[in-house]
mmCIF file of C-alpha atoms and ligand atoms in Angstrom:
data_model
loop_
_atom_site.group_PDB
_atom_site.id
_atom_site.type_symbol
_atom_site.label_atom_id
_atom_site.label_comp_id
_atom_site.label_asym_id
_atom_site.label_seq_id
_atom_site.Cartn_x
_atom_site.Cartn_y
_atom_site.Cartn_z
ATOM 1 C CA MET K 510 1.881 24.010 -22.390
ATOM 2 C CA LEU K 511 2.384 20.995 -20.391
ATOM 3 C CA ILE K 512 5.948 19.486 -20.872
ATOM 4 C CA LYS K 513 6.354 16.011 -19.543
ATOM 5 C CA ASN K 514 9.816 14.699 -18.700
ATOM 6 C CA PRO K 515 9.791 10.863 -19.104
ATOM 7 C CA LYS K 516 10.069 9.187 -15.804
ATOM 8 C CA ARG K 517 12.620 6.482 -14.944
ATOM 9 C CA TRP K 518 9.977 4.092 -14.454
ATOM 10 C CA ASP K 519 8.279 4.815 -17.561
ATOM 11 C CA LEU K 520 6.679 1.651 -18.848
ATOM 12 C CA PRO K 521 7.313 0.591 -22.668
ATOM 13 C CA GLU K 522 3.817 0.151 -23.579
ATOM 14 C CA ARG K 523 4.584 -3.506 -24.484
ATOM 15 C CA MET K 524 5.421 -4.272 -20.834
ATOM 16 C CA ALA K 525 2.232 -2.986 -19.488
ATOM 17 C CA THR K 526 -0.889 -5.287 -18.974
ATOM 18 C CA PRO K 527 -2.673 -4.396 -22.144
ATOM 19 C CA GLU K 528 -5.957 -2.414 -21.914
ATOM 20 C CA ASP K 529 -7.590 -5.198 -23.276
ATOM 21 C CA VAL K 530 -6.665 -7.619 -20.460
ATOM 22 C CA PHE K 531 -8.320 -5.335 -17.864
ATOM 23 C CA LEU K 532 -11.551 -4.868 -20.376
ATOM 24 C CA ASN K 533 -11.722 -8.670 -20.700
ATOM 25 C CA ARG K 534 -11.287 -9.265 -16.953
ATOM 26 C CA ARG K 535 -14.066 -6.626 -16.359
ATOM 27 C CA ALA K 536 -16.507 -8.512 -18.987
ATOM 28 C CA LEU K 537 -15.740 -11.730 -17.530
ATOM 29 C CA ILE K 538 -16.419 -10.509 -13.907
ATOM 30 C CA LYS K 539 -19.657 -8.928 -15.135
ATOM 31 C CA THR K 540 -20.749 -12.159 -17.083
ATOM 32 C CA ALA K 541 -19.930 -14.579 -13.975
ATOM 33 C CA GLY K 542 -21.770 -12.130 -11.734
ATOM 34 C CA LEU K 543 -18.508 -12.197 -9.536
ATOM 35 C CA ILE K 544 -17.363 -8.884 -8.365
ATOM 36 C CA ALA K 545 -14.127 -9.465 -6.289
ATOM 37 C CA ALA K 546 -13.662 -12.729 -8.167
ATOM 38 C CA GLY K 547 -10.532 -14.275 -7.157
ATOM 39 C CA THR K 548 -11.501 -17.374 -8.215
ATOM 40 C CA ALA K 549 -12.577 -16.281 -11.730
ATOM 41 C CA LEU K 550 -9.713 -13.986 -12.303
ATOM 42 C CA ALA K 551 -7.214 -16.755 -11.634
ATOM 43 C CA GLY K 552 -7.623 -18.689 -14.769
ATOM 44 C CA LEU K 553 -6.661 -15.690 -16.648
ATOM 45 C CA SER K 554 -2.929 -15.781 -15.854
ATOM 46 C CA ALA K 555 -0.724 -18.379 -15.729
ATOM 47 C CA CYS K 556 1.080 -18.957 -12.121
ATOM 48 C CA ASP K 557 4.550 -19.946 -12.524
ATOM 49 C CA ASP K 558 5.424 -21.289 -9.248
ATOM 50 C CA GLY K 559 3.853 -24.864 -9.582
ATOM 51 C CA GLN K 560 0.832 -23.932 -7.261
ATOM 52 C CA SER K 561 -2.327 -24.856 -8.593
ATOM 53 C CA MET K 562 -4.584 -21.947 -8.807
ATOM 54 C CA GLU K 563 -7.681 -23.688 -7.017
ATOM 55 C CA GLU K 564 -5.044 -23.828 -3.773
ATOM 56 C CA ALA K 565 -3.625 -20.517 -4.355
ATOM 57 C CA THR K 566 -6.634 -18.219 -4.875
ATOM 58 C CA PRO K 567 -9.190 -17.377 -1.799
ATOM 59 C CA THR K 568 -12.656 -17.183 -2.142
ATOM 60 C CA VAL K 569 -14.040 -13.773 -2.023
ATOM 61 C CA PRO K 570 -17.677 -13.931 -1.158
ATOM 62 C CA ASP K 571 -19.120 -10.609 -0.788
ATOM 63 C CA VAL K 572 -19.780 -8.122 -3.256
ATOM 64 C CA ASP K 573 -18.211 -4.367 -2.633
ATOM 65 C CA PRO K 574 -20.555 -1.622 -2.988
ATOM 66 C CA SER K 575 -17.817 0.294 -4.820
ATOM 67 C CA ALA K 576 -17.061 -2.059 -7.680
ATOM 68 C CA SER K 577 -19.008 -0.142 -10.396
ATOM 69 C CA LEU K 578 -16.216 2.875 -10.032
ATOM 70 C CA TYR K 579 -13.633 0.285 -11.494
ATOM 71 C CA PRO K 580 -11.597 0.294 -13.697
ATOM 72 C CA VAL K 581 -10.406 3.875 -13.261
ATOM 73 C CA PRO K 582 -8.263 5.931 -15.811
ATOM 74 C CA ARG K 583 -4.641 5.357 -15.537
ATOM 75 C CA ASN K 584 -2.256 8.318 -14.913
ATOM 76 C CA GLU K 585 0.375 7.728 -17.299
ATOM 77 C CA SER K 586 3.047 9.423 -15.102
ATOM 78 C CA TYR K 587 3.219 6.742 -12.953
ATOM 79 C CA LYS K 588 4.487 3.774 -14.874
ATOM 80 C CA LEU K 589 7.164 0.935 -14.415
ATOM 81 C CA ASP K 590 10.223 -0.489 -16.092
ATOM 82 C CA GLN K 591 9.101 -4.032 -15.434
ATOM 83 C CA PRO K 592 6.119 -6.147 -15.621
ATOM 84 C CA ILE K 593 3.136 -5.923 -13.222
ATOM 85 C CA THR K 594 3.094 -8.776 -10.838
ATOM 86 C CA PRO K 595 0.324 -11.125 -11.750
ATOM 87 C CA GLU K 596 -2.576 -10.632 -9.461
ATOM 88 C CA GLU K 597 -2.779 -14.003 -8.027
ATOM 89 C CA PHE K 598 0.601 -13.280 -6.155
ATOM 90 C CA ASN K 599 -0.639 -10.181 -4.571
ATOM 91 C CA LEU K 600 -3.935 -12.113 -3.554
ATOM 92 C CA THR K 601 -2.071 -14.767 -1.807
ATOM 93 C CA TYR K 602 1.410 -13.630 -0.434
ATOM 94 C CA ASN K 603 0.393 -11.077 1.976
ATOM 95 C CA ASN K 604 1.694 -9.274 5.180
ATOM 96 C CA PHE K 605 -1.381 -8.513 7.261
ATOM 97 C CA TYR K 606 -0.786 -9.433 10.971
ATOM 98 C CA GLU K 607 -4.117 -8.627 12.078
ATOM 99 C CA PHE K 608 -4.997 -12.060 10.263
ATOM 100 C CA GLY K 609 -1.611 -13.872 11.229
ATOM 101 C CA SER K 610 2.043 -13.437 11.083
ATOM 102 C CA HIS K 611 2.485 -15.403 8.177
ATOM 103 C CA LYS K 612 1.863 -15.003 4.293
ATOM 104 C CA THR K 613 -0.990 -16.890 3.965
ATOM 105 C CA ILE K 614 -3.671 -14.802 5.524
ATOM 106 C CA ALA K 615 -5.861 -14.316 2.625
ATOM 107 C CA GLU K 616 -8.669 -16.856 3.704
ATOM 108 C CA ASN K 617 -8.842 -15.231 7.184
ATOM 109 C CA ALA K 618 -9.008 -11.763 5.839
ATOM 110 C CA GLN K 619 -12.051 -12.458 4.241
ATOM 111 C CA ASN K 620 -13.609 -11.839 7.819
ATOM 112 C CA LEU K 621 -12.752 -8.313 7.599
ATOM 113 C CA ARG K 622 -16.225 -6.264 7.620
ATOM 114 C CA ILE K 623 -15.843 -3.401 5.145
ATOM 115 C CA ARG K 624 -19.086 -1.885 5.307
ATOM 116 C CA PRO K 625 -20.015 0.175 7.088
ATOM 117 C CA TRP K 626 -16.417 1.699 7.082
ATOM 118 C CA THR K 627 -16.144 5.157 8.648
ATOM 119 C CA VAL K 628 -12.791 7.136 8.515
ATOM 120 C CA THR K 629 -12.215 9.654 11.372
ATOM 121 C CA ILE K 630 -9.857 12.659 10.631
ATOM 122 C CA ASP K 631 -9.283 14.370 14.202
ATOM 123 C CA GLY K 632 -6.310 16.152 15.855
ATOM 124 C CA MET K 633 -4.825 19.595 14.793
ATOM 125 C CA VAL K 634 -7.413 19.950 11.987
ATOM 126 C CA GLU K 635 -9.648 22.809 11.353
ATOM 127 C CA ALA K 636 -12.595 20.703 12.185
ATOM 128 C CA GLU K 637 -12.676 17.103 13.047
ATOM 129 C CA MET K 638 -14.972 14.897 10.848
ATOM 130 C CA GLN K 639 -16.016 11.382 10.587
ATOM 131 C CA ILE K 640 -16.730 10.161 6.839
ATOM 132 C CA GLY K 641 -17.947 6.851 5.541
ATOM 133 C CA ILE K 642 -15.888 5.359 2.752
ATOM 134 C CA ASP K 643 -18.641 5.525 0.259
ATOM 135 C CA ASP K 644 -19.078 9.592 0.775
ATOM 136 C CA LEU K 645 -15.082 9.630 0.771
ATOM 137 C CA LEU K 646 -15.122 7.738 -2.781
ATOM 138 C CA ALA K 647 -17.615 10.115 -3.997
ATOM 139 C CA LYS K 648 -15.910 13.219 -3.507
ATOM 140 C CA ILE K 649 -12.498 12.385 -4.953
ATOM 141 C CA PRO K 650 -11.791 11.192 -8.398
ATOM 142 C CA LEU K 651 -9.728 8.157 -8.917
ATOM 143 C CA GLU K 652 -6.953 7.239 -10.967
ATOM 144 C CA GLU K 653 -4.503 4.341 -11.666
ATOM 145 C CA ARG K 654 -0.871 4.221 -11.069
ATOM 146 C CA LEU K 655 1.843 1.532 -11.470
ATOM 147 C CA TYR K 656 3.948 1.629 -8.489
ATOM 148 C CA ARG K 657 6.803 -0.841 -6.995
ATOM 149 C CA HIS K 658 6.342 -2.002 -3.724
ATOM 150 C CA ARG K 659 9.561 -3.128 -1.609
ATOM 151 C CA CYS K 660 9.018 -5.090 1.417
ATOM 152 C CA VAL K 661 11.797 -4.856 4.269
ATOM 153 C CA GLU K 662 11.753 -8.409 4.208
ATOM 154 C CA ALA K 663 13.643 -8.195 0.875
ATOM 155 C CA TRP K 664 10.882 -9.190 -1.896
ATOM 156 C CA SER K 665 9.083 -6.782 -4.030
ATOM 157 C CA MET K 666 6.148 -6.636 -6.578
ATOM 158 C CA THR K 667 4.581 -4.204 -8.921
ATOM 159 C CA VAL K 668 0.958 -3.226 -8.488
ATOM 160 C CA PRO K 669 -1.491 -1.449 -10.363
ATOM 161 C CA TRP K 670 -3.166 0.558 -7.482
ATOM 162 C CA SER K 671 -6.471 2.659 -7.978
ATOM 163 C CA GLY K 672 -7.076 5.661 -5.630
ATOM 164 C CA PHE K 673 -6.127 9.212 -4.927
ATOM 165 C CA PRO K 674 -2.995 11.274 -3.702
ATOM 166 C CA LEU K 675 -2.933 11.347 0.154
ATOM 167 C CA SER K 676 -2.514 15.253 -0.335
ATOM 168 C CA GLN K 677 -6.432 15.175 -1.515
ATOM 169 C CA LEU K 678 -7.273 13.876 1.880
ATOM 170 C CA VAL K 679 -4.847 16.498 3.698
ATOM 171 C CA GLU K 680 -6.930 19.011 1.776
ATOM 172 C CA LEU K 681 -10.237 17.821 2.859
ATOM 173 C CA ALA K 682 -8.738 17.650 6.467
ATOM 174 C CA LYS K 683 -7.637 21.033 6.725
ATOM 175 C CA PRO K 684 -4.913 20.718 9.237
ATOM 176 C CA LEU K 685 -3.817 23.592 11.232
ATOM 177 C CA SER K 686 -0.539 25.262 10.135
ATOM 178 C CA SER K 687 0.996 23.546 13.643
ATOM 179 C CA ALA K 688 0.310 20.071 12.486
ATOM 180 C CA LYS K 689 3.530 18.381 11.561
ATOM 181 C CA TYR K 690 2.374 14.758 10.892
ATOM 182 C CA VAL K 691 -0.311 12.508 9.727
ATOM 183 C CA VAL K 692 -0.680 9.445 11.949
ATOM 184 C CA MET K 693 -2.935 6.486 10.382
ATOM 185 C CA GLU K 694 -4.492 3.830 12.287
ATOM 186 C CA THR K 695 -5.881 0.556 11.104
ATOM 187 C CA PHE K 696 -9.001 -1.003 12.634
ATOM 188 C CA ASN K 697 -8.679 -2.659 16.164
ATOM 189 C CA ASP K 698 -11.310 -5.505 16.383
ATOM 190 C CA SER K 699 -10.303 -8.915 17.468
ATOM 191 C CA SER K 700 -13.805 -10.811 16.848
ATOM 192 C CA MET K 701 -12.871 -10.440 12.995
ATOM 193 C CA ALA K 702 -9.233 -10.145 12.716
ATOM 194 C CA SER K 703 -7.995 -13.208 14.898
ATOM 195 C CA GLY K 704 -4.346 -11.988 14.965
ATOM 196 C CA GLN K 705 -5.417 -9.012 17.316
ATOM 197 C CA LYS K 706 -5.969 -11.529 19.871
ATOM 198 C CA GLN K 707 -2.255 -12.018 20.086
ATOM 199 C CA THR K 708 -1.883 -9.386 22.904
ATOM 200 C CA TRP K 709 1.875 -9.089 22.467
ATOM 201 C CA TRP K 710 1.575 -6.854 19.425
ATOM 202 C CA PRO K 711 0.769 -3.100 20.107
ATOM 203 C CA TRP K 712 -2.641 -2.903 18.248
ATOM 204 C CA PRO K 713 -3.934 -0.988 16.506
ATOM 205 C CA TYR K 714 -1.209 -1.000 13.616
ATOM 206 C CA THR K 715 -0.399 2.635 13.115
ATOM 207 C CA GLU K 716 1.962 4.639 10.636
ATOM 208 C CA GLY K 717 2.935 8.024 10.096
ATOM 209 C CA VAL K 718 4.603 10.475 7.757
ATOM 210 C CA THR K 719 5.737 14.162 7.908
ATOM 211 C CA MET K 720 3.109 16.869 6.485
ATOM 212 C CA GLU K 721 5.708 17.322 3.555
ATOM 213 C CA GLU K 722 5.909 13.470 2.772
ATOM 214 C CA ALA K 723 2.092 13.306 3.129
ATOM 215 C CA MET K 724 2.016 16.114 0.291
ATOM 216 C CA ASN K 725 4.556 14.453 -2.065
ATOM 217 C CA ASP K 726 2.909 13.514 -5.423
ATOM 218 C CA LEU K 727 3.714 9.852 -4.958
ATOM 219 C CA ALA K 728 2.043 9.543 -1.470
ATOM 220 C CA PHE K 729 -1.159 7.405 -2.730
ATOM 221 C CA LEU K 730 -4.358 6.363 -0.748
ATOM 222 C CA VAL K 731 -5.268 3.179 -2.380
ATOM 223 C CA THR K 732 -8.983 1.854 -2.853
ATOM 224 C CA GLY K 733 -8.619 -0.585 -5.654
ATOM 225 C CA ALA K 734 -5.975 -2.622 -7.337
ATOM 226 C CA TYR K 735 -6.044 -4.550 -10.634
ATOM 227 C CA GLY K 736 -9.035 -2.686 -11.867
ATOM 228 C CA LYS K 737 -11.466 -3.440 -9.346
ATOM 229 C CA PRO K 738 -11.978 -2.508 -5.486
ATOM 230 C CA VAL K 739 -8.687 -3.457 -3.418
ATOM 231 C CA ALA K 740 -9.155 -7.245 -1.860
ATOM 232 C CA LYS K 741 -9.454 -7.415 1.576
ATOM 233 C CA GLN K 742 -6.260 -9.119 2.184
ATOM 234 C CA MET K 743 -4.417 -6.193 0.624
ATOM 235 C CA GLY K 744 -5.817 -3.719 2.773
ATOM 236 C CA ALA K 745 -9.619 -2.806 1.898
ATOM 237 C CA PRO K 746 -11.191 -0.659 1.707
ATOM 238 C CA LEU K 747 -8.157 2.059 2.210
ATOM 239 C CA ARG K 748 -4.365 1.494 2.455
ATOM 240 C CA LEU K 749 -1.648 3.572 1.919
ATOM 241 C CA ALA K 750 1.014 3.144 -0.846
ATOM 242 C CA LEU K 751 4.439 4.844 -0.180
ATOM 243 C CA PRO K 752 6.293 3.219 -2.928
ATOM 244 C CA TRP K 753 9.859 4.710 -1.852
ATOM 245 C CA LYS K 754 9.418 3.538 1.540
ATOM 246 C CA TYR K 755 9.841 0.081 3.004
ATOM 247 C CA GLY K 756 6.295 -1.893 2.727
ATOM 248 C CA PHE K 757 5.402 -1.671 6.419
ATOM 249 C CA LYS K 758 4.768 2.054 6.229
ATOM 250 C CA SER K 759 1.971 1.184 3.537
ATOM 251 C CA ILE K 760 -0.481 0.673 6.434
ATOM 252 C CA LYS K 761 -3.726 -1.279 5.561
ATOM 253 C CA SER K 762 -7.486 -0.826 6.285
ATOM 254 C CA ILE K 763 -7.154 2.450 7.587
ATOM 255 C CA VAL K 764 -9.782 3.777 9.934
ATOM 256 C CA LYS K 765 -8.160 6.998 11.166
ATOM 257 C CA PHE K 766 -6.174 10.048 10.029
ATOM 258 C CA HIS K 767 -4.841 12.086 13.014
ATOM 259 C CA PHE K 768 -3.017 15.360 12.671
ATOM 260 C CA THR K 769 -0.286 16.159 15.381
ATOM 261 C CA ASP K 770 2.790 17.811 16.040
ATOM 262 C CA LYS K 771 4.544 14.845 17.590
ATOM 263 C CA ARG K 772 6.338 12.260 15.705
ATOM 264 C CA PRO K 773 4.387 9.077 16.419
ATOM 265 C CA THR K 774 6.208 5.779 17.685
ATOM 266 C CA THR K 775 4.523 3.259 15.198
ATOM 267 C CA PHE K 776 3.514 -0.479 15.364
ATOM 268 C CA TRP K 777 6.584 -1.289 14.090
ATOM 269 C CA MET K 778 8.785 1.051 16.212
ATOM 270 C CA GLN K 779 7.079 -0.316 19.278
ATOM 271 C CA SER K 780 7.486 -3.782 18.210
ATOM 272 C CA GLY K 781 11.147 -3.831 17.326
ATOM 273 C CA PRO K 782 12.914 -0.749 18.073
ATOM 274 C CA ARG K 783 16.278 -1.781 17.356
ATOM 275 C CA GLU K 784 15.400 -2.829 13.737
ATOM 276 C CA TYR K 785 12.474 -0.396 12.879
ATOM 277 C CA GLY K 786 12.284 3.432 12.682
ATOM 278 C CA PHE K 787 10.252 6.326 11.593
ATOM 279 C CA TRP K 788 11.644 6.865 8.097
ATOM 280 C CA ALA K 789 12.036 3.543 6.437
ATOM 281 C CA ASN K 790 13.202 4.995 3.300
ATOM 282 C CA VAL K 791 14.468 2.104 0.750
ATOM 283 C CA ASN K 792 18.326 2.039 0.721
ATOM 284 C CA PRO K 793 20.517 -0.907 -0.742
ATOM 285 C CA ASP K 794 23.480 0.474 1.214
ATOM 286 C CA VAL K 795 21.951 0.002 4.668
ATOM 287 C CA PRO K 796 21.435 -3.500 5.704
ATOM 288 C CA HIS K 797 18.806 -4.461 8.249
ATOM 289 C CA PRO K 798 20.130 -5.728 11.395
ATOM 290 C CA ARG K 799 19.745 -9.274 10.432
ATOM 291 C CA TRP K 800 19.699 -9.286 6.752
ATOM 292 C CA SER K 801 20.984 -7.379 3.447
ATOM 293 C CA GLN K 802 18.757 -5.190 1.604
ATOM 294 C CA ALA K 803 21.157 -4.794 -1.490
ATOM 295 C CA SER K 804 18.996 -6.975 -3.680
ATOM 296 C CA GLU K 805 15.255 -8.140 -3.488
ATOM 297 C CA ARG K 806 13.390 -11.357 -4.828
ATOM 298 C CA VAL K 807 10.814 -10.397 -7.348
ATOM 299 C CA LEU K 808 7.528 -12.066 -6.492
ATOM 300 C CA GLY K 809 6.080 -14.209 -9.521
ATOM 301 C CA THR K 810 9.403 -14.428 -11.108
ATOM 302 C CA ASN K 811 12.651 -16.510 -10.576
ATOM 303 C CA GLU K 812 14.844 -13.430 -10.502
ATOM 304 C CA ARG K 813 16.437 -11.598 -7.772
ATOM 305 C CA VAL K 814 17.503 -8.003 -8.775
ATOM 306 C CA PRO K 815 19.417 -4.955 -7.223
ATOM 307 C CA THR K 816 17.585 -2.844 -4.875
ATOM 308 C CA LEU K 817 17.529 0.808 -5.943
ATOM 309 C CA LEU K 818 17.921 3.978 -3.517
ATOM 310 C CA TYR K 819 14.498 5.010 -2.362
ATOM 311 C CA ASN K 820 13.190 2.232 -4.416
ATOM 312 C CA GLY K 821 13.991 3.934 -7.767
ATOM 313 C CA TYR K 822 12.105 7.238 -6.553
ATOM 314 C CA ALA K 823 14.972 9.471 -5.734
ATOM 315 C CA GLU K 824 14.428 11.985 -8.211
ATOM 316 C CA GLU K 825 11.018 12.579 -6.654
ATOM 317 C CA VAL K 826 11.657 12.127 -2.874
ATOM 318 C CA ALA K 827 15.288 12.688 -1.984
ATOM 319 C CA GLY K 828 14.680 16.040 -1.465
ATOM 320 C CA LEU K 829 12.353 15.758 1.066
ATOM 321 C CA TYR K 830 15.480 14.529 3.610
ATOM 322 C CA LYS K 831 17.780 17.265 2.972
ATOM 323 C CA GLY K 832 19.383 18.352 6.243
ATOM 324 C CA LEU K 833 18.117 15.125 8.195
ATOM 325 C CA GLU K 834 21.161 13.385 7.340
ATOM 326 C CA GLY K 835 21.796 12.901 11.079
ATOM 327 C CA GLU K 836 18.719 10.681 11.317
ATOM 328 C CA ARG K 837 17.985 6.947 10.860
ATOM 329 C CA LEU K 838 16.571 7.625 7.427
ATOM 330 C CA TYR K 839 16.711 4.211 6.407
ATOM 331 C CA MET K 840 15.121 2.277 9.174
HETATM 332 N N1 MTE F 1212 -0.846 -2.945 7.647
HETATM 333 C C1 MTE F 1212 -1.487 -3.530 8.435
HETATM 334 N N2 MTE F 1212 -2.568 -2.805 9.251
HETATM 335 N N3 MTE F 1212 -0.944 -4.713 9.003
HETATM 336 C C2 MTE F 1212 0.137 -5.148 8.239
HETATM 337 O O1 MTE F 1212 0.291 -6.293 9.081
HETATM 338 N N4 MTE F 1212 1.560 -5.076 6.804
HETATM 339 C C3 MTE F 1212 2.842 -4.079 6.195
HETATM 340 C C4 MTE F 1212 1.876 -3.364 5.248
HETATM 341 N N5 MTE F 1212 0.593 -2.571 5.885
HETATM 342 C C5 MTE F 1212 0.752 -4.645 7.605
HETATM 343 C C6 MTE F 1212 0.257 -3.422 6.756
HETATM 344 C C7 MTE F 1212 3.673 -4.791 5.439
HETATM 345 S S1 MTE F 1212 5.183 -5.447 6.320
HETATM 346 C C8 MTE F 1212 3.825 -4.783 4.094
HETATM 347 S S2 MTE F 1212 5.087 -5.497 3.224
HETATM 348 C C9 MTE F 1212 2.764 -4.597 3.279
HETATM 349 O O2 MTE F 1212 1.544 -4.068 4.039
HETATM 350 C C10 MTE F 1212 2.053 -5.621 2.390
HETATM 351 O O3 MTE F 1212 1.105 -5.639 1.779
HETATM 352 P P1 MTE F 1212 0.792 -6.549 0.656
HETATM 353 O O4 MTE F 1212 0.219 -7.887 1.639
HETATM 354 O O5 MTE F 1212 -0.605 -6.044 -0.136
HETATM 355 O O6 MTE F 1212 1.913 -7.148 -0.278
#
């Protein structure tokens, strides 16, 4: 018999986005003939920051071929103790340096071409492979999870991500027992991503986790959000969500998974070695060299709330770091 202990982030049902809102959104999308319809969906939820939705929501012109896969069933083990951030905030307040080093990159990110999209799996694996995103989506069942997201810049949001556990990609890859890290890489193409013309950044964006972290239940590969394919500005067609780490670890628009026994020097470790490290676990007691991490601004509200150790996921992940106390675990 399966005995399920309630998680601390279990969301009282009254706080969750009701199913009918999702279903109505879907019906509306279908009726309107708009699949990634930032503009159509904007009218469904109030934006409380005084911006008009016409200004705030970018147009998303092309249709994602995976749209019919969504919405996907919610995995009830991954819920929240706070409301979901309204979609328009996630669509319009982004970090995606490939499209500019500011928050309003949404329009520019529409230049991202997401088909064809080939994912390479290489390095210390039984057999290197390349797989198209739609073939990958056909292999692995998708589920929805409600996760927190805490940016190192001290703002936070909550997101209904769709996707599958990173551990399933690892199983598909069949790494050798000598592999200790998975290094992920974003596309590198300045013809569609104007930020990549800024040659002082160490493109392509890379991130990495240990094999133990990759196999942790919480490590999630995102293909959708808010009941449809993930928007380009949020990292289409494949991004990572590591909710216990600062947001920069959640790499967007992944084209490569490389298995290795060498700890990688990632994009932010190269860009700011005194400020960013490999582990980057959320900890309110360890300030960033330039600001406090004790609290966070909750996007879509006027609230500032205390930050939690491991962003509230200590029970699930603290064990990963036993014996590593000498490391800079929190940067
Ligand atoms: N991935 C890539 N390829 N490029 C980026 O600039 N920014 C990171 C992360 N992944 C980034 C990235 C940072 S700093 C954060 S906080 C999150 O993406 C932001 O995700 P969001 O825009 O969906 O909120």
